Amino acid sequence: MSALRPWAGVALLLLPVLIWVLSLAANYDVIADVDVSRASLAPSVDHWLGCDHLGRDVLWRLITASESFVGPSLFACVVALVIGVPAGALSGWLGGLPASLTRFGLTTVASLPRFVLVLLVCAAFGNSVQLIALAAGVAYAPTLAEAIYARIQSFRHRGFVLAGQAHGLRSGRILWLHLLWVNHRRLILRHCVQLFAYFLLLETTLSYIGGLDGAGSFGVAQPDPSWGNMIAFEWREPQANIWATLAPGLATALVLLGATWTGRSLIEEQA
Amino acid sequence: MSVHLRSLRILAGKRALVSQVSLHILPGQITVLVGASGSGKTLTARSLLGLVHGIEPGIVAADLEIQDGEVIHRPYAAVDRERAFVPVRGPLIAWLPQNPRAALDPLQAVGAQIRDCLKLSGQNTGLDVAPEPWLERVSLAKSVGRLYPHQLSGGMAQRVGIALALARGSRFLIVDEPTTGLDPSLRAGILEELKRARDSGVGLLLITHDLRLVRQLGDHLLVMDRGCIVEDRPAQDLSAMQSAQAQALWQATLRLEARQ
Amino acid sequence: MLLLWLSCTPTAPPMAPSPLDSAWMGQIMAQPQLFTQTVDSERTAWVALHANSWRGAHRGTGTPARRASDLHADLALRVAGLEATGWERTLSAWSPLPAGSALPFFAGLSALEAGGAPTKWWKLIDTDADPVVLQATQAMLKQPTLSTRLADTMGNPLLERVDQHLAARLGESEEWPSGTAWTEPLSSGEARSIPDPQLPWTLSVMLLSTDQAVGMEALLFSDCLSASVCGPDAMAVLGVDPNLGPSDNPNLARSIAQSLDQVLDTWARDQRKNASPEALGLLEDLQVVQKFRGQLLLSLADEALDQGHPKQAVVLVQYAMDLNAPRTLGPVNSPTHFAVLAQAHLESGHTREALDALEVLTRSYPEAVGADEILGDLAILEGLDRQGDSKEN
Amino acid sequence: MFSLLIMAPLLSMSTAGAASFRYAEDQAPGIVNPLFSTTMGEARVNELLFDGLYSDSQELATVPDLVQSDELSEDGLTLTLRLRSDVSWHDGRPLQGQDVAFTVQAMKEPGTLSTEAGRVSFIERVETQGDSLVVLHFTEPQVRPQDKLTFKILPSHAFSSTVVTRSDSFRTRPLGTGPYKLVTYNDDNSITFQANSEGLGGKARIAEVVMREVSDKSYQAKLLLYESLEGLVRVLPRDLAVLQNNRKIELYPYQTNSWWYVGFNQARAPFDDARVRQAMSYLVDVDALLAPVGTGEVLSGPFVRSSPFYNHQVSPRTYNDTRAATLLEEAGFASEGGMWTRDGEPLTVTLSAHRTLESAQEVVINLQSQLRSGGVTVEVEFLDEAEWKARIWRQQDYDLVLSQWSFDRNEDVREQLHSDGARNFGSYSNPEVDALLNEARATRDPQVKKAALRKVHALASQDSPMIFLWTLDSYSAISTRVDDVVIHPFYFFTWVRQWHMGS
């Protein structure tokens, strides 16, 4: 089991990505799918997970909901990488004043709780998933940068770095290729997996809260589906198809589990 | 082409770690730098490459001059040091640190690292970047290319280090304590490799505390003690060494040999 | 409280059988096949009776059809009463009455039907009114009674219509009165349409049957525990004091309704523990408890109206209703509920709310349209000098 | 889990004083000023704070409130009122005739832009004689002017001018003569009211009333069940069953004359064209819109089905895409790839809905879906109270609105449908409708009024200034701890003085 776990984790993580591709390829219209004659249908051959209380196909919405987090969370990862990796790597490599300044800046960002930071950004600049992704990426960057900083600093004077320099490898090449790519890509990947999971949870939470007040003030607003707003939309309905509430919750749990397993396997092999 | 280092002085605070050191490395010759631990020999060697980290600003002054053809004259200065050494590191001088395994990227296969050096050297562009010939040149099996540093024995690591330097195409090679921790047969093999390198025209600076090496393959001998060169002479007839420190070292070596 | 607690403990002696056990509900719970036997012969009519869709039921034959017919007759009588009140109040409040209109003629007819004095209305008929109206009024003034047929209708359509009603009531004609409205031009160019105030009265006479049913057929779905114990009496037997008190206190009505709920809840709980699955199916499918409860409260509401306590009546009917389908006739919400509610609202001055209740009736019972229209006029009159207010949300 | 987190602070308020009546509104009124109330929530708060010259008895007859005695002149042109001498404002100052004069003048004042101006248009001027004698002069003879004098009276000394603005500080420091006075606006948007010991007929029996803002209606029912509230103004249809079965809660029918609609901004293309509006209404399947909201009745015009004015000959529009297509083509639209365009521009509209409108989300999503299938793109925005008043009422900057109108028992739609109506923010204008509305207001023959308004119903249905949706039955739920509750069918708190907390 423990040997299978990393693979199961990766499989669970890849699942939403595959679903995302499927959803982009498919021609499901989230807006026009309402059909109250199908309200709260139980799962059947035509609708594998049944329908929600407006008669929309739960499975299709579950699939389409991947659009609300897969792309944005990848974007969040890119943002975190673009900010966190250079900041951490350069301050670790250079040390001294540049490192102090960069780390001061990052610590300032990190001192705000991430969730609060995201909410602040939403409140100030409006509520869109891309913006939330940007905020999440920025909010996560200090964590990534700090991790990389610590590692680069400890690797900075290892023999092979000196040898590489002696061989005439340019600092940039040693830093980016040998230190970051060859030696720390797992670390970076693990942080990306963590951020992916974090963003999924964030988006789901925000969309859930947004879905509760019926007006979609946070996160993804109906009719666009999100696993969070799907739960919020259904759970108060006394006659709801139980799958319409459970399925998005289970999907979230599975992907998070996948992220945990994958992340753990990346740590184990690192050591 | 030869390397000349003149008047090197390295300070840590007010204490001089190295003072007034001058040395020359000539192509096709092995210069052996001998000294007890802490005598400043590794520091001197690294200063040739501008790799004196952690004690800066420690170098007060030195002239590094590489003659013949492209003459580079670099008065040491705190400013812009890194860039000043770019043309030196690799194409001119390679360095094999004391623990050769630590000098290899732990997470990259040996072959890939040799390939990197080949690419860097610029001499093997295009298709001919296979690491195998270089492994063979240092008497290693081709399959070693697929191994990672932690899978190498000490001797193999040392050979890989030499192969890297050769692949890099450096004119000069600084070898720090190549035989430490090796059993006699392996030691002989490594010395053989170094000789072959010398014979191919590479100038070597061999750093060791073992005077026996000087006898086996030295062309020129430098003895350091407490940051100063105390003996600077051809490697023949070691018994005629002038300084008391060098003599003491020589006697110690003889006693060691006798015991063995 | 202590008693309740005792009844819940397993060591308590078994409770005395509830009077409900011997009533129709208890019987069908004990012997579900009895229910099947009873309804098998006239299944359609019984289903319609259960759903309180009387118009459908009384077209059938047999006991359920006759019972539905009786209930419909009762409803028609209630609607007639509402309409009579509506005519009286509307025309009293209407000032000045439109000149030359036939309205007072119909007001007089309505008053006569309700056992009141028609003359004060008929005397209001202007001499410049439609000659047909004038002629009919004069004829009616000469014979102000509706117990015998008219001596001579003189080809007057209004008199002919009155005579048609009388013929139908006396069984001298098989023809049902048409119930079409009387129209006359309005100043604004539209038509004034006056509903026939006699229609519900005639219906109530024609629909009333002489039901001979006994036993389960007579009692099923009724508000009776036995043939002799019905309505408020049944409540007393069940241990709920149906005394509505001297004043129109809605709180008292609420507490009566709540104590009734306790009795019925206890019984239903016992049934759920002990009854056979088949019987339990009946309990749920037929909504036995809700239906019986609704009927009892309705009869108490009727009682409250008789005592001049309309606020209590409103509370009791609202308790009796199934609020999940508040504007739909169904097994719990019978047409009588809406008729009683309309009357209670009307008597407490809430004419507009009475219309809410009446409107539900007009959808299935066109004879209520007349009452709805005339009470609508009353509601308008009451608001004529008011300024409407409207708000968002 | 999240719901618990959100509810935690709400539950904590259950420890508030036992003698207070706490009721929930979806949204706290932003403005407490009877000159500008547009929502039911505001009307209810006004009822607690202010009194009118006259008000409704429980039998819904007009009875004097601030008035001691009155006398109508024989020509019906003047009404002389003697105010009660025992009434004072919440700050202790006595009620005076000039307060009445001020209120009427402020409502009439063009600069005030009161939404209630229509209520005093029949008063020509107000004269005061001494402190307590007020003479009202009417523009035309009145029969029962008392019935029209139920508007709330404001204290003249709290204002500097009869031109009052919405932002006047009075809105947060209201001063009335009503049974309750406003004590505090609390941090959680709730408002605390305390019984006014100087009130008419003595102090109200419940010492404190608290209005709580609970924007999520689903929690309102839960808070009532957990005894964190004593009253819900309006219960969601889906909570009815639970509340009806709960012995600690009484349900009271409330506010039945209300209907939902989707309004068009007719001052703006393409909805200035009746054909486009009709086409849109043919693209909507109202039954399907209603199904997820609850049980209600689909309407064909601006009256509820039980209204005497409802025209039963007009049937509600039903979905008819071919009819819609014909109308849109006549209006110059063409179908491209299933979507309607005119001059190359796709038919894209924004639907604005009030953030707290219950079940709005379901309706909006459903409507969006139906119109998408019909070839119209709908974008949705939810507005909060302030935005709503600014964008919809004042600037009339919108395409479509989803909202609900509630009427008192007169069901006077003049303000909504007359071209100069104060609530006609959709700019509907039809001279025939104007004439009929005027006739309906002028006549004293109920059947003429009925005929006129039934015709208005038919015309409005034809012109489609809005898509008339439905009416829902609504109930208030009040804890059985509160006794002698009688709810006014429109203003709710009119008879709150007699309510009391039982043992």
XYZ file of C-alpha atoms in Angstrom, chain C residues 90 94-96 98 103 186-188 190-195 249-251 254 258 261-262 265 293 311 315 318-327 347-353 355-357 359-360 362-363 372-393, chain D residues 37-40 43 56 58-60 62 116 118-119 122 144 147-148 234 240-241 244 247 250-253 256-257 295 297 304-309 312 357 388 393 403-412 416 423 425 439 443-451 454-455 473 475 483-484 489-491:
144
model
C -71.648 46.581 -0.549
C -72.042 52.311 -2.086
C -72.962 55.931 -2.192
C -74.313 57.239 -4.390
C -75.249 54.395 -9.877
C -78.051 46.550 -8.651
C -71.178 51.383 -17.640
C -70.485 55.052 -17.981
C -66.910 54.264 -18.921
C -67.353 48.887 -20.197
C -70.142 46.617 -19.076
C -71.330 46.297 -15.531
C -71.784 42.649 -14.889
C -73.960 41.623 -11.975
C -73.709 38.034 -10.817
C -59.639 35.632 22.127
C -57.407 34.081 19.490
C -54.937 32.833 22.116
C -54.601 28.468 19.748
C -52.535 22.801 20.588
C -52.593 18.302 18.579
C -51.199 16.672 21.686
C -49.921 13.188 18.215
C -57.675 17.202 12.840
C -60.701 36.079 15.051
C -56.911 31.067 13.902
C -55.405 28.436 9.730
C -54.415 25.713 12.164
C -56.560 23.299 10.210
C -54.906 24.053 6.885
C -51.987 22.386 5.227
C -49.749 25.374 4.624
C -47.510 23.557 2.201
C -50.194 23.921 -0.417
C -51.988 26.934 1.016
C -53.975 27.798 -2.071
C -66.649 39.280 9.793
C -63.425 40.589 11.277
C -63.358 43.397 8.754
C -60.624 41.957 6.564
C -62.526 41.944 3.303
C -59.405 41.797 1.173
C -58.222 38.658 2.970
C -61.097 37.497 -1.218
C -57.882 35.500 -0.918
C -59.851 32.579 0.448
C -60.488 33.070 -4.990
C -59.382 29.505 -4.289
C -63.858 30.204 -7.589
C -61.355 28.077 -9.474
C -66.077 36.919 -5.073
C -67.225 39.744 -7.331
C -69.545 41.387 -4.853
C -67.022 41.136 -2.023
C -64.444 42.512 -4.424
C -66.691 45.520 -4.892
C -66.965 45.829 -1.138
C -63.190 45.725 -0.767
C -62.834 48.416 -3.387
C -65.459 50.561 -1.691
C -63.696 50.247 1.646
C -60.497 51.457 0.056
C -61.955 54.199 -2.145
C -60.773 57.010 0.055
C -57.524 55.411 0.978
C -54.269 55.873 -0.687
C -52.496 52.744 -1.621
C -49.039 52.075 -0.339
C -46.527 49.876 -2.008
C -43.022 48.827 -1.134
C -40.311 46.684 -2.504
C -39.789 43.196 -1.163
C -39.057 54.449 2.600
C -39.193 52.128 -0.345
C -38.936 48.729 1.274
C -41.114 46.680 3.556
C -42.042 50.422 6.530
C -56.006 51.151 11.224
C -57.785 45.701 14.019
C -60.942 45.593 11.926
C -59.053 47.723 9.397
C -59.607 54.135 10.034
C -44.330 59.376 -0.768
C -48.324 61.196 -4.012
C -49.847 60.587 -0.618
C -54.768 66.088 -2.421
C -63.503 60.564 3.932
C -58.586 57.443 5.261
C -55.757 59.191 3.448
C -41.349 36.306 6.222
C -42.901 26.295 6.352
C -43.311 22.591 7.085
C -45.698 24.583 11.182
C -45.182 23.772 18.801
C -46.950 30.250 15.459
C -47.365 31.073 11.808
C -49.327 34.143 10.803
C -50.335 34.884 7.221
C -50.218 38.416 0.447
C -50.590 41.217 -2.074
C -45.552 27.152 -4.478
C -49.384 31.473 -8.519
C -52.466 39.110 -7.544
C -55.023 36.525 -8.580
C -57.355 37.169 -5.678
C -57.480 40.875 -6.384
C -60.773 42.273 -7.656
C -58.705 43.982 -10.334
C -59.001 36.569 -15.448
C -34.072 38.881 -2.400
C -29.921 49.356 -5.617
C -34.305 54.149 -8.396
C -37.683 42.332 -7.815
C -40.906 42.155 -5.895
C -43.623 44.695 -5.187
C -45.808 44.499 -2.113
C -49.084 46.353 -1.932
C -51.462 47.147 0.827
C -55.056 46.058 0.380
C -55.811 48.838 -2.083
C -53.406 47.384 -4.616
C -52.844 50.769 -6.141
C -45.714 51.744 -10.723
C -42.091 54.072 -8.406
C -38.360 53.522 -12.552
C -60.237 57.270 -13.875
C -64.412 57.218 -9.609
C -66.587 56.301 -6.672
C -68.217 53.390 -8.467
C -66.299 50.249 -7.503
C -67.298 48.493 -10.667
C -66.019 51.329 -12.806
C -62.774 51.170 -10.917
C -62.699 47.419 -11.296
C -63.341 47.645 -15.031
C -58.884 45.171 -15.279
C -58.276 46.999 -18.513
C -47.990 33.031 -0.039
C -46.199 33.834 6.492
C -48.853 36.584 23.193
C -51.705 38.571 21.736
C -51.497 42.727 6.848
C -49.113 45.304 5.420
C -47.342 47.351 8.084
